[in-house]
Coordinates of C-alpha atoms in Angstrom, one line a residue:
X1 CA -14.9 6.2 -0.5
X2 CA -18.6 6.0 -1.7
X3 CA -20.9 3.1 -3.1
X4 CA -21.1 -0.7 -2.7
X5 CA -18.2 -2.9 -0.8
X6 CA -14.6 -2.5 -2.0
X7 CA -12.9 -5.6 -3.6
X8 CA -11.4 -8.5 -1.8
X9 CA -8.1 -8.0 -0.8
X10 CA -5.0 -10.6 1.0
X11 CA -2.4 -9.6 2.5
X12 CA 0.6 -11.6 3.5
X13 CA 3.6 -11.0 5.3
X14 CA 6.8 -12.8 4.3
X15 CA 9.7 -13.4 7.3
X16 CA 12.8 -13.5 5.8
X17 CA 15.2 -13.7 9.0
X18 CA 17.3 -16.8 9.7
X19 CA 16.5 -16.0 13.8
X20 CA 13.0 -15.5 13.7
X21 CA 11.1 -16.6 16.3
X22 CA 8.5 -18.5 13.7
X23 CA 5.4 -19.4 16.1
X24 CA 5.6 -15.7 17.7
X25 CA 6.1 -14.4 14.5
X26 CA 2.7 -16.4 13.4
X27 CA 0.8 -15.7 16.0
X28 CA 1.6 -11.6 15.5
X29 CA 0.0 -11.7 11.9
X30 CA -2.5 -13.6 12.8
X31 CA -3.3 -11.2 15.5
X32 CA -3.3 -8.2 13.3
X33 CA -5.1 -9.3 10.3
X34 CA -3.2 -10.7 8.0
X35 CA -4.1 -13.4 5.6
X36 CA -1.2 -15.7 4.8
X37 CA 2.5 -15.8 6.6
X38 CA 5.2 -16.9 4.3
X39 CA 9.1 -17.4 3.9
X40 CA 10.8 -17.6 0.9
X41 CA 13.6 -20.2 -0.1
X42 CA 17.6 -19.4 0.1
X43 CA 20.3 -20.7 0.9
X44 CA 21.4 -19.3 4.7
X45 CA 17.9 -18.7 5.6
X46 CA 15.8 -21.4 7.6
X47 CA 14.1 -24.4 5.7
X48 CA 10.9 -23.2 4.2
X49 CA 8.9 -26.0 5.3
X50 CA 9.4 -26.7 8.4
X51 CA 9.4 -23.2 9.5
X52 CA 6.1 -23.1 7.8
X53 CA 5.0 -26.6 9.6
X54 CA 5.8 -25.0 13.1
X55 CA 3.9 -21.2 12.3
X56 CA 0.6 -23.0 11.4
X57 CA 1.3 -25.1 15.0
X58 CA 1.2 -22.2 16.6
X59 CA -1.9 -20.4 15.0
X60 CA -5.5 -21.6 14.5
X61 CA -6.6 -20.0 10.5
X62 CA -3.6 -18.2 8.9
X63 CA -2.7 -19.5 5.8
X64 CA 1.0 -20.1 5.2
X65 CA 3.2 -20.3 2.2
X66 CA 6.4 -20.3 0.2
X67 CA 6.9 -16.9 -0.9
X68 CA 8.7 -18.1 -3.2
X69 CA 10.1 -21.8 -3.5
X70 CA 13.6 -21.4 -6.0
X71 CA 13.0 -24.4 -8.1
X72 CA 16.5 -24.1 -9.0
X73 CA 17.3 -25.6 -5.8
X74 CA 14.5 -28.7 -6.3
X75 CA 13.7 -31.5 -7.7
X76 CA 10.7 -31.7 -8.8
X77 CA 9.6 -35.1 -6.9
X78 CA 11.4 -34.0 -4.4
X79 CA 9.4 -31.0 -3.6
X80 CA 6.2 -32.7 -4.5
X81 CA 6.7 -34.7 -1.5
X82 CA 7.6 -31.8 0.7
X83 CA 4.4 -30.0 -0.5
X84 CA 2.0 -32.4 -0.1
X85 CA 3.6 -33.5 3.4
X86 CA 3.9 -29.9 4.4
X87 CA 0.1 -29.3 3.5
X88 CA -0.9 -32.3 5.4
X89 CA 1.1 -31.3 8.8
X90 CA -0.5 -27.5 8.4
X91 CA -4.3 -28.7 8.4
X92 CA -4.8 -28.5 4.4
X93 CA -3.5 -24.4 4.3
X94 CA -0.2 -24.6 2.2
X95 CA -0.2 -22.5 -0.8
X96 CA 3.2 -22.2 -3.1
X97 CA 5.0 -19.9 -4.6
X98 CA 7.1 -20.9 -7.1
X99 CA 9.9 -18.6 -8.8
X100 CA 12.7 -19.5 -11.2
X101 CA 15.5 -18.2 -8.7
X102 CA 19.0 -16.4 -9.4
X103 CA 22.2 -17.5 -10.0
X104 CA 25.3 -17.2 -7.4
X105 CA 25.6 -19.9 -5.1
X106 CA 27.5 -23.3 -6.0
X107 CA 23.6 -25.3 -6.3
X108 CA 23.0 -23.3 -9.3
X109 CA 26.6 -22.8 -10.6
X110 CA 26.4 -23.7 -14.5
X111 CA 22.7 -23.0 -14.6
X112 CA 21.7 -20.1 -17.4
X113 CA 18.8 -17.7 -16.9
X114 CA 17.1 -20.0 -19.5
X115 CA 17.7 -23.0 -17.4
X116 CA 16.1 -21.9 -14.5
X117 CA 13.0 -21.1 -16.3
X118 CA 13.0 -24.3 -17.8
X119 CA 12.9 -25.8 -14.3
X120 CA 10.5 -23.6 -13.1
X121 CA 8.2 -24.9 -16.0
X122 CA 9.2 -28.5 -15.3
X123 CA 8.6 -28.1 -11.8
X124 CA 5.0 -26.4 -12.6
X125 CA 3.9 -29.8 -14.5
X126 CA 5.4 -32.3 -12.5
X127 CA 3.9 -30.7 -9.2
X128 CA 0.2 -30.6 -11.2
X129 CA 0.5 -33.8 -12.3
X130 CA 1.4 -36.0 -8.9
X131 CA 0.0 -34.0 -6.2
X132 CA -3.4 -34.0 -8.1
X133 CA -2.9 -37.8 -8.6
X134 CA -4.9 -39.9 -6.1
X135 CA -2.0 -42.7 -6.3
X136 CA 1.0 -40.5 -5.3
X137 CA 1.9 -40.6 -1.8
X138 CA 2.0 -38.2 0.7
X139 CA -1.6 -36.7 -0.6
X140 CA -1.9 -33.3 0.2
X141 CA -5.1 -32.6 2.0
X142 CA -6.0 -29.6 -0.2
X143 CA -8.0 -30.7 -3.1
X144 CA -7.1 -31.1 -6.0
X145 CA -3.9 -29.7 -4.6
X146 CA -2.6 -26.5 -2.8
X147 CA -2.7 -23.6 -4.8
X148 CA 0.4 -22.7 -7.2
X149 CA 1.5 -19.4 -7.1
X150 CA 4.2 -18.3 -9.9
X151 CA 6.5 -15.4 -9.9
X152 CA 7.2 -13.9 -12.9
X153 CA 9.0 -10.9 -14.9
X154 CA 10.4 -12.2 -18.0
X155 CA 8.1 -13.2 -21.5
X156 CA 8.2 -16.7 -21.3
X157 CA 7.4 -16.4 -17.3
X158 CA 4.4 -14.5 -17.5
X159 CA 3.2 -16.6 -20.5
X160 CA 3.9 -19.7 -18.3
X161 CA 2.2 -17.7 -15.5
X162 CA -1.0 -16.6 -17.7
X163 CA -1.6 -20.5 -18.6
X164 CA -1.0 -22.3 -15.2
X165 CA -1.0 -20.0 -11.9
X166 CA -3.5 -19.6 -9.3
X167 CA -2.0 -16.8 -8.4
X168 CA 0.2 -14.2 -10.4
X169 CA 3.1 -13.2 -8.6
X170 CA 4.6 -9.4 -10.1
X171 CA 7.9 -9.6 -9.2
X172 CA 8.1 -5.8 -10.6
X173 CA 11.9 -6.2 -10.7
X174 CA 15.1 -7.7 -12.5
X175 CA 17.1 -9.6 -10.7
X176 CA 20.7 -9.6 -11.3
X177 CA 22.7 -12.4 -10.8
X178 CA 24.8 -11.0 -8.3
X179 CA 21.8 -9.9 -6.2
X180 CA 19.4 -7.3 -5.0
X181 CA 16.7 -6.3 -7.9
X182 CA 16.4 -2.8 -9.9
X183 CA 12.7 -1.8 -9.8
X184 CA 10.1 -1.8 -12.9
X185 CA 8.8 1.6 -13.5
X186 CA 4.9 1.8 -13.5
X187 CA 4.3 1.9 -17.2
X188 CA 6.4 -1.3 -17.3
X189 CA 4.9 -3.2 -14.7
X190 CA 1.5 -2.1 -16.2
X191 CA 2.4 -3.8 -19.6
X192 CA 3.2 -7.1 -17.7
X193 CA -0.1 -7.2 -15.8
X194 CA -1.7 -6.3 -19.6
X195 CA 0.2 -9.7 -20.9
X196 CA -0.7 -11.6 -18.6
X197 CA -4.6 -10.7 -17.8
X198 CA -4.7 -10.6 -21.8
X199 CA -3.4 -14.5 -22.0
X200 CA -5.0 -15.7 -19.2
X201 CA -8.4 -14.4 -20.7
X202 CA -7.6 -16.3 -23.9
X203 CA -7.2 -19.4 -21.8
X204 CA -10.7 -18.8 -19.8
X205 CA -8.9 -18.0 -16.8
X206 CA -9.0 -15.7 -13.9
X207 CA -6.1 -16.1 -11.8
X208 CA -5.6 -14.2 -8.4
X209 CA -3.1 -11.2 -9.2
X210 CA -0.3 -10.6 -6.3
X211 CA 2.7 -8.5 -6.0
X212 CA 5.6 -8.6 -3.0
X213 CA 5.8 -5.1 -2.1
X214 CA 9.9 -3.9 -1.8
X215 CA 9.1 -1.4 0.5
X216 CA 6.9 0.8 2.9
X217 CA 7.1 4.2 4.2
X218 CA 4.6 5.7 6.8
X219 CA 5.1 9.6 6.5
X220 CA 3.1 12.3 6.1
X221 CA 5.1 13.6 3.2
X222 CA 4.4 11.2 0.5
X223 CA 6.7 13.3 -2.3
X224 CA 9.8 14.3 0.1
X225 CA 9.5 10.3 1.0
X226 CA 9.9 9.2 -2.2
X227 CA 12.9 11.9 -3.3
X228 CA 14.9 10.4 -0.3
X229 CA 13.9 6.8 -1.5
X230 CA 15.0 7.3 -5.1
X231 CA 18.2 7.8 -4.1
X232 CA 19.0 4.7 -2.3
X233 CA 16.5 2.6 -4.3
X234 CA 15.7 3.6 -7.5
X235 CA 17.6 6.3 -9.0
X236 CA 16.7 5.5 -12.4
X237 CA 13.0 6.4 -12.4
X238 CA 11.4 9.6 -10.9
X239 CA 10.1 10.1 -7.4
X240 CA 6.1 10.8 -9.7
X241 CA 7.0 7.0 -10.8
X242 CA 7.7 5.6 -7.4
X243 CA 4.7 7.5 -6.0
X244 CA 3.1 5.1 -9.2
X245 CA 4.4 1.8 -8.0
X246 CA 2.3 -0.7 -6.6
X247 CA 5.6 -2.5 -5.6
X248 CA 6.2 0.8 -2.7
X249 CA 3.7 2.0 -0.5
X250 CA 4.2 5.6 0.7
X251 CA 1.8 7.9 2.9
X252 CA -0.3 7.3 5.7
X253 CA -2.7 4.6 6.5
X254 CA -5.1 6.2 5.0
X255 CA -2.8 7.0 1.8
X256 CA -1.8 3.8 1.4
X257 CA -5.6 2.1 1.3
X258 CA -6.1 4.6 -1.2
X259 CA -2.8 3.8 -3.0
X260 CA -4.1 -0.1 -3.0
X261 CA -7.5 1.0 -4.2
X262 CA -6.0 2.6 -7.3
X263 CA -4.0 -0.1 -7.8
X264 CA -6.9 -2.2 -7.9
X265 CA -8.4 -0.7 -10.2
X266 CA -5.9 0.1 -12.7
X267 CA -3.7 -3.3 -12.1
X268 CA -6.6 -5.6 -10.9
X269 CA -4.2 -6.7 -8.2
X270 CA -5.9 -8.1 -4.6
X271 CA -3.0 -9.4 -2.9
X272 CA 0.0 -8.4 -1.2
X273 CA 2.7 -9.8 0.4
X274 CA 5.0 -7.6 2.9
X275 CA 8.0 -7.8 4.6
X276 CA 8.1 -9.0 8.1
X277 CA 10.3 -5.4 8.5
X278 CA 7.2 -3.8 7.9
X279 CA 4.7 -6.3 10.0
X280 CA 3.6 -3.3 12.2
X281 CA 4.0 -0.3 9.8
X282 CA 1.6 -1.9 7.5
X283 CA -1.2 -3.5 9.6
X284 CA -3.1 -0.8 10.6
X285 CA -3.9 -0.4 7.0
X286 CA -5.5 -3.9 7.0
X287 CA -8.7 -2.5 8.8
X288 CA -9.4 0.6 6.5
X289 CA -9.0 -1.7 3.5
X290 CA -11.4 -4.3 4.9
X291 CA -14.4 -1.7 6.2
X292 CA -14.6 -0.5 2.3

């Protein structure tokens, strides 16, 4: 790759297991480069913030963050006390994602699809409003606040998205109520990064554009990789679409820093979160993307 410096890029990784070791866990991405460690928020997985609370104990810069908070699950005061606390106790470098959730346990039972995005839009104001307030107590130490992050795949999402986020999060999936997720094709998930850059622009903003990335494959056989993953993941779209996706990564190192350049430049996204899974299959592309 020719010419001046490549764009920013973050990448996070995400630890979704109920028996990870959190601080050695921590101290790993941090070793290797990454830019923010996360968990994410469900039922029969650890607490979010205190496992957050003890990986920034245990590292000296990595951000952390809820990747993502189900505000089905909060409310709203609630978790505006645990966010500004949690920022405080991690040294001012909480940022949170914020999703409307899924249905299927008994703390969301009665709750429609609409419902939860109502409370993901409730939760949105209600966290602006008191944790930017200089009267609400605890104050975070992040100022104005720690940066909102908001996932989003349906209309009224990604409008809610274009007008309030930091950060954008692509979910690139629907999420059935009974679990899992079925995987946007490319043209799709272009249209939604179109909406939202498109609104957002209206509204003389620029957020941060993110997607969680489903999966990774290190091969050198990027289209015999992605026959054998359309079977067991996708079989609805084409192995040239998930070769597409900015949601898979297939290839080599060197493949997949040029798959995240082109994703770049067609999707404008510069951040990425990753499975813990793939902690190690994915770092050594850290350094490629960083030298340009």
């Amino acid at each position: 790759m020719t010419g001046g410096p490549g764009p920013v890029l973050r990448f996070g990784v995400s630890e979704i297991s109920p028996d990870a070791d959190w601080p050695e866990r921590a101290r790993e991405a941090e070793r290797l480069g990454y830019d923010t460690f996360a968990t994410t928020d469900h039922l029969g997985l650890t607490a979010p913030f205190p496992s957050l609370v003890a990986a920034a104990a245990a590292t000296t810069r990595i951000g952390v963050a809820t990747y993502l908070t189900n505000t089905a699950l909060w409310d709203p005061e609630v978790l505006a006390r645990e966010v500004a606390g949690t920022d405080r106790l991690t040294g001012g470098r909480l940022s949170v994602g914020l999703h409307a959730g899924q249905t299927g346990s008994a703390a969301t039972a009665g709750l429609t699809a609409q419902d939860r995005r109502d409370r993901l839009a409730e939760t949105v104001d209600v966290l602006d409003r008191l944790l930017t307030d200089p009267a609400h107590r605890p104050r975070p130490l992040r100022s104005p606040r720690p940066a909102l992050m908001i996932g989003a795949h349906e209309p009224d999402e990604l409008e809610l998205a274009a007008r309030r986020a930091d950060t954008v999060c692509f979910v690139g999936a629907e999420l059935p109520p009974q679990g899992g997720f079925v995987l946007a094709g490319p043209e799709e998930f272009a249209e939604r990064v179109a909406t939202v850059r498109a609104r957002a622009s209206e509204f003389g903003r620029s957020p941060e554009l993110n997607t969680g990335v489903k999966k990774i494959v290190v091969t050198d056989d990027r289209r015999a990789a992605a026959d054998a993953l359309r079977q067991a993941l996708a079989p609805h779209l084409t192995a040239a679409q998930l070769l597409d996706l900015p949601t898979l990564l297939i290839g080599t190192h060197q493949e997949i820093a040029e798959q995240i350049r082109g994703a770049h430049d067609r999707y404008g996204l510069t951040s990425y979160m990753i499975l813990a899974a793939h902690l190690y299959d994915f770092a050594p592309v850290i350094p490629l993307l960083r030298k340009g």
